[in-house]
Amino acid sequence: MQLHLIRNATLRLTYAGHTLLVDPFLAEPHTQPSLAGRSLNPTVPLPLPADEVVRGAELALVSHLHPDHMDLTPPRLPLQLPLLAQPGDAARLQAAGFTAVQALHHDTQWNGIHFTRTGGTHGTGRVGQAMGEVSGFVLRAPGEPTLYLAGDTIWTDEVRAQIDTAAPDVIVTHSGGAQLQDTLIIMDTAQTLALAAAAPQATVVAVHLEAYDHMTVTRHALRAAAQQAGLGSRLLVPEDGEIMELTRPSAPGATRPL
């Protein structure tokens, strides 16, 4: 499997011979409102042109429709690109013009890849209720590492149970410590370390950092904390534009950034 971090939660995955996009957010810098009063968003540009991000993509996974995960006004993906989305988002994607939307209730197969939708908790209390439903995904295919895309969630018993059930080889976390109204809405440093400790068999790839003004965790701080916790070899924090080759842990060179 090849994982290419674009920006924020946006990934290009090469998995089982197919090219997938995850949460394809392609907006130009400073075109969205501030969420913390520090800067317009997104705070950084894409590391490559948007048409290169999309080129060759065969399927996009859409975890939810917050504007830092999917462009709808206007759409920036080809409208005929197949999308997998949580059921509550399908109608809105279709209304935006997308013509090949599949609502993923639980499991589906696509070109030899098995997808399972998972849940998440995008904050607590009133903030969590306002953030609405979010999803993650588990991907499996012969010869590929089992991949758990945790999505926009904090560290909860539900996420721990998903790790125990799926036994993923690779876990992608959203670890920027974003806050709204002093409420944590995705994992911070402590929660990312707790997840990594709870999944000793897995390589953890932390993304969703340093692209929005309500983030509180930097890459430098997360890497330093991982090293101090003895997790530096398993908790990877890629830069925007970085490409990683990820294989099953039993294979030689199980993780190798390019």
Short mmCIF file of C-alpha atoms in Angstrom, two decimals, residues 22-240:
data_model
loop_
_atom_site.label_atom_id
_atom_site.label_comp_id
_atom_site.label_asym_id
_atom_site.label_seq_id
_atom_site.Cartn_x
_atom_site.Cartn_y
_atom_site.Cartn_z
CA VAL A 22 -9.86 9.87 1.07
CA ASP A 23 -11.71 13.05 2.13
CA PRO A 24 -10.68 14.95 -1.00
CA PHE A 25 -10.57 18.58 0.16
CA LEU A 26 -8.97 20.75 -2.53
CA ALA A 27 -9.88 24.35 -1.64
CA GLU A 28 -7.40 27.18 -2.12
CA PRO A 29 -5.76 28.71 0.99
CA HIS A 30 -7.67 31.34 2.96
CA THR A 31 -10.99 30.79 1.15
CA GLN A 32 -12.91 29.62 4.23
CA PRO A 33 -13.73 31.38 7.50
CA SER A 34 -11.57 31.26 10.60
CA LEU A 35 -12.63 28.81 13.31
CA ALA A 36 -10.36 30.11 16.08
CA GLY A 37 -9.85 33.76 15.19
CA ARG A 38 -6.26 33.27 14.07
CA SER A 39 -6.39 32.87 10.28
CA LEU A 40 -8.66 32.23 7.35
CA ASN A 41 -8.67 28.58 6.31
CA PRO A 42 -7.15 26.40 5.04
CA THR A 43 -3.95 27.90 6.38
CA VAL A 44 -1.62 26.14 3.91
CA PRO A 45 -1.76 25.37 0.17
CA LEU A 46 -1.97 21.98 -1.45
CA PRO A 47 1.50 20.48 -2.00
CA LEU A 48 0.68 19.80 -5.65
CA PRO A 49 -1.94 21.05 -8.11
CA ALA A 50 -5.50 19.86 -7.49
CA ASP A 51 -5.72 18.19 -10.90
CA GLU A 52 -2.69 16.06 -9.99
CA VAL A 53 -4.34 15.04 -6.72
CA VAL A 54 -7.40 13.82 -8.63
CA ARG A 55 -5.67 12.36 -11.68
CA GLY A 56 -6.23 8.61 -12.02
CA ALA A 57 -8.48 8.33 -8.97
CA GLU A 58 -11.03 5.52 -9.27
CA LEU A 59 -13.00 5.94 -6.04
CA ALA A 60 -13.29 8.48 -3.21
CA LEU A 61 -14.11 7.73 0.43
CA VAL A 62 -16.02 10.57 2.09
CA SER A 63 -16.11 10.28 5.88
CA HIS A 64 -18.49 13.23 6.36
CA LEU A 65 -19.31 16.56 4.75
CA HIS A 66 -17.61 19.16 6.92
CA PRO A 67 -15.97 21.65 4.55
CA ASP A 68 -12.42 20.60 5.49
CA HIS A 69 -13.14 17.09 4.17
CA MET A 70 -15.17 17.54 0.99
CA ASP A 71 -15.67 20.45 -1.41
CA LEU A 72 -19.31 21.01 -2.33
CA THR A 73 -19.55 24.74 -3.00
CA PRO A 74 -18.32 24.28 -5.63
CA PRO A 75 -17.52 20.58 -6.12
CA ARG A 76 -13.89 20.11 -7.16
CA LEU A 77 -14.01 16.43 -8.09
CA PRO A 78 -15.24 14.99 -11.39
CA LEU A 79 -18.96 14.54 -10.85
CA GLN A 80 -18.86 11.02 -12.29
CA LEU A 81 -16.20 9.80 -9.82
CA PRO A 82 -17.65 6.99 -7.65
CA LEU A 83 -18.04 8.01 -4.01
CA LEU A 84 -18.51 5.89 -0.88
CA ALA A 85 -20.21 7.89 1.87
CA GLN A 86 -22.18 7.46 5.06
CA PRO A 87 -25.91 7.04 4.36
CA GLY A 88 -26.90 10.40 5.84
CA ASP A 89 -24.68 12.23 3.35
CA ALA A 90 -25.68 10.49 0.12
CA ALA A 91 -28.59 12.76 -0.77
CA ARG A 92 -26.55 15.92 -0.28
CA LEU A 93 -23.75 14.59 -2.49
CA GLN A 94 -26.27 13.71 -5.18
CA ALA A 95 -27.83 17.17 -4.91
CA ALA A 96 -24.36 18.64 -5.48
CA GLY A 97 -24.25 16.81 -8.82
CA PHE A 98 -22.34 13.62 -8.09
CA THR A 99 -23.77 10.80 -10.16
CA ALA A 100 -22.17 7.67 -8.65
CA VAL A 101 -22.76 7.90 -4.89
CA GLN A 102 -22.99 4.69 -2.86
CA ALA A 103 -24.31 4.91 0.68
CA LEU A 104 -22.18 2.58 2.78
CA HIS A 105 -24.32 1.20 5.60
CA HIS A 106 -21.79 -1.34 6.86
CA ASP A 107 -19.83 -3.46 4.34
CA THR A 108 -19.25 -3.53 0.62
CA GLN A 109 -16.86 -5.01 -1.94
CA TRP A 110 -15.31 -3.02 -4.77
CA ASN A 111 -12.74 -4.42 -7.21
CA GLY A 112 -11.37 -6.92 -4.69
CA ILE A 113 -11.29 -4.47 -1.76
CA HIS A 114 -13.54 -4.99 1.24
CA PHE A 115 -14.75 -1.79 2.93
CA THR A 116 -16.33 -1.60 6.38
CA ARG A 117 -17.77 1.65 7.69
CA THR A 118 -16.96 2.48 11.33
CA GLY A 119 -18.29 5.12 13.69
CA GLY A 120 -16.69 7.98 15.54
CA THR A 121 -17.24 10.64 18.18
CA HIS A 122 -16.52 14.12 16.81
CA GLY A 123 -16.49 15.89 20.15
CA THR A 124 -18.55 15.71 23.32
CA GLY A 125 -21.54 17.48 24.81
CA ARG A 126 -23.31 20.14 22.78
CA VAL A 127 -20.34 20.53 20.45
CA GLY A 128 -20.32 16.82 19.67
CA GLN A 129 -24.05 16.89 18.97
CA ALA A 130 -23.63 19.86 16.64
CA MET A 131 -20.79 18.19 14.73
CA GLY A 132 -23.10 15.37 13.71
CA GLU A 133 -22.43 11.88 12.44
CA VAL A 134 -18.98 10.92 11.18
CA SER A 135 -17.49 7.73 9.80
CA GLY A 136 -14.24 5.89 9.45
CA PHE A 137 -13.35 2.97 7.21
CA VAL A 138 -11.54 -0.36 7.44
CA LEU A 139 -10.02 -1.63 4.19
CA ARG A 140 -8.95 -5.22 3.51
CA ALA A 141 -7.59 -6.92 0.41
CA PRO A 142 -5.41 -9.98 -0.25
CA GLY A 143 -1.73 -9.17 0.14
CA GLU A 144 -2.38 -5.70 1.58
CA PRO A 145 -2.17 -4.47 5.18
CA THR A 146 -5.50 -4.09 6.92
CA LEU A 147 -6.04 -0.33 7.07
CA TYR A 148 -8.20 1.49 9.62
CA LEU A 149 -8.98 5.09 8.71
CA ALA A 150 -10.29 6.29 12.07
CA GLY A 151 -11.66 9.58 10.75
CA ASP A 152 -12.69 12.62 12.75
CA THR A 153 -13.02 11.11 16.20
CA ILE A 154 -11.61 11.44 19.66
CA TRP A 155 -10.19 8.38 21.46
CA THR A 156 -13.12 6.36 22.80
CA ASP A 157 -14.03 2.83 23.79
CA GLU A 158 -15.66 2.50 20.36
CA VAL A 159 -12.34 3.19 18.63
CA ARG A 160 -10.54 0.78 20.98
CA ALA A 161 -13.14 -1.91 20.21
CA GLN A 162 -12.69 -1.34 16.48
CA ILE A 163 -8.94 -1.88 16.86
CA ASP A 164 -9.55 -5.09 18.79
CA THR A 165 -12.04 -6.34 16.19
CA ALA A 166 -10.23 -5.37 12.99
CA ALA A 167 -6.63 -5.92 14.22
CA PRO A 168 -5.39 -3.35 11.70
CA ASP A 169 -1.82 -3.29 10.48
CA VAL A 170 -2.01 0.45 9.77
CA ILE A 171 -4.15 3.05 11.55
CA VAL A 172 -4.56 6.59 10.22
CA THR A 173 -5.52 9.02 12.99
CA HIS A 174 -6.68 12.61 12.86
CA SER A 175 -4.38 14.05 15.48
CA GLY A 176 -4.33 17.84 15.21
CA GLY A 177 -6.11 18.36 18.51
CA ALA A 178 -8.72 20.62 16.91
CA GLN A 179 -10.97 22.40 19.39
CA LEU A 180 -14.26 24.26 19.14
CA GLN A 181 -15.63 26.14 22.16
CA ASP A 182 -12.85 24.59 24.27
CA THR A 183 -14.06 21.11 23.31
CA LEU A 184 -11.69 18.59 21.72
CA ILE A 185 -13.17 17.30 18.44
CA ILE A 186 -10.34 15.09 17.12
CA MET A 187 -7.45 13.37 18.85
CA ASP A 188 -4.69 15.36 20.49
CA THR A 189 -1.20 14.19 21.43
CA ALA A 190 -2.21 12.26 24.54
CA GLN A 191 -5.06 10.49 22.79
CA THR A 192 -2.92 9.58 19.78
CA LEU A 193 -0.29 8.08 22.08
CA ALA A 194 -3.00 6.15 23.92
CA LEU A 195 -4.29 4.72 20.65
CA ALA A 196 -0.78 3.72 19.56
CA ALA A 197 -0.16 2.02 22.92
CA ALA A 198 -3.46 0.13 22.57
CA ALA A 199 -2.50 -1.17 19.11
CA PRO A 200 1.04 -2.56 19.51
CA GLN A 201 0.75 -4.53 16.28
CA ALA A 202 0.00 -1.44 14.16
CA THR A 203 1.84 1.37 12.48
CA VAL A 204 0.01 4.62 13.27
CA VAL A 205 0.07 7.45 10.72
CA ALA A 206 -1.05 10.77 12.21
CA VAL A 207 -2.58 13.30 9.80
CA HIS A 208 -5.05 16.23 9.98
CA LEU A 209 -2.46 18.61 11.42
CA GLU A 210 -1.39 22.21 10.72
CA ALA A 211 -3.95 23.04 8.04
CA TYR A 212 -6.74 24.79 10.02
CA ASP A 213 -6.54 27.51 12.61
CA HIS A 214 -8.34 25.55 15.33
CA MET A 215 -5.61 22.90 15.51
CA THR A 216 -3.60 22.78 18.73
CA VAL A 217 -1.04 20.03 18.00
CA THR A 218 2.02 20.52 15.80
CA ARG A 219 3.89 17.82 13.96
CA HIS A 220 7.06 18.66 15.86
CA ALA A 221 5.37 18.30 19.24
CA LEU A 222 3.68 15.03 18.31
CA ARG A 223 6.90 13.51 17.01
CA ALA A 224 8.76 14.57 20.14
CA ALA A 225 6.06 13.05 22.37
CA ALA A 226 6.13 9.81 20.38
CA GLN A 227 9.90 9.56 20.78
CA GLN A 228 9.67 10.22 24.52
CA ALA A 229 7.00 7.50 24.84
CA GLY A 230 9.13 5.00 22.92
CA LEU A 231 6.69 4.99 20.00
CA GLY A 232 8.78 6.90 17.48
CA SER A 233 9.25 3.91 15.19
CA ARG A 234 5.52 3.12 15.06
CA LEU A 235 3.89 6.55 15.15
CA LEU A 236 4.65 8.34 11.90
CA VAL A 237 3.79 11.99 11.30
CA PRO A 238 4.15 12.77 7.58
CA GLU A 239 4.47 16.19 6.05
CA ASP A 240 2.03 17.42 3.43
#
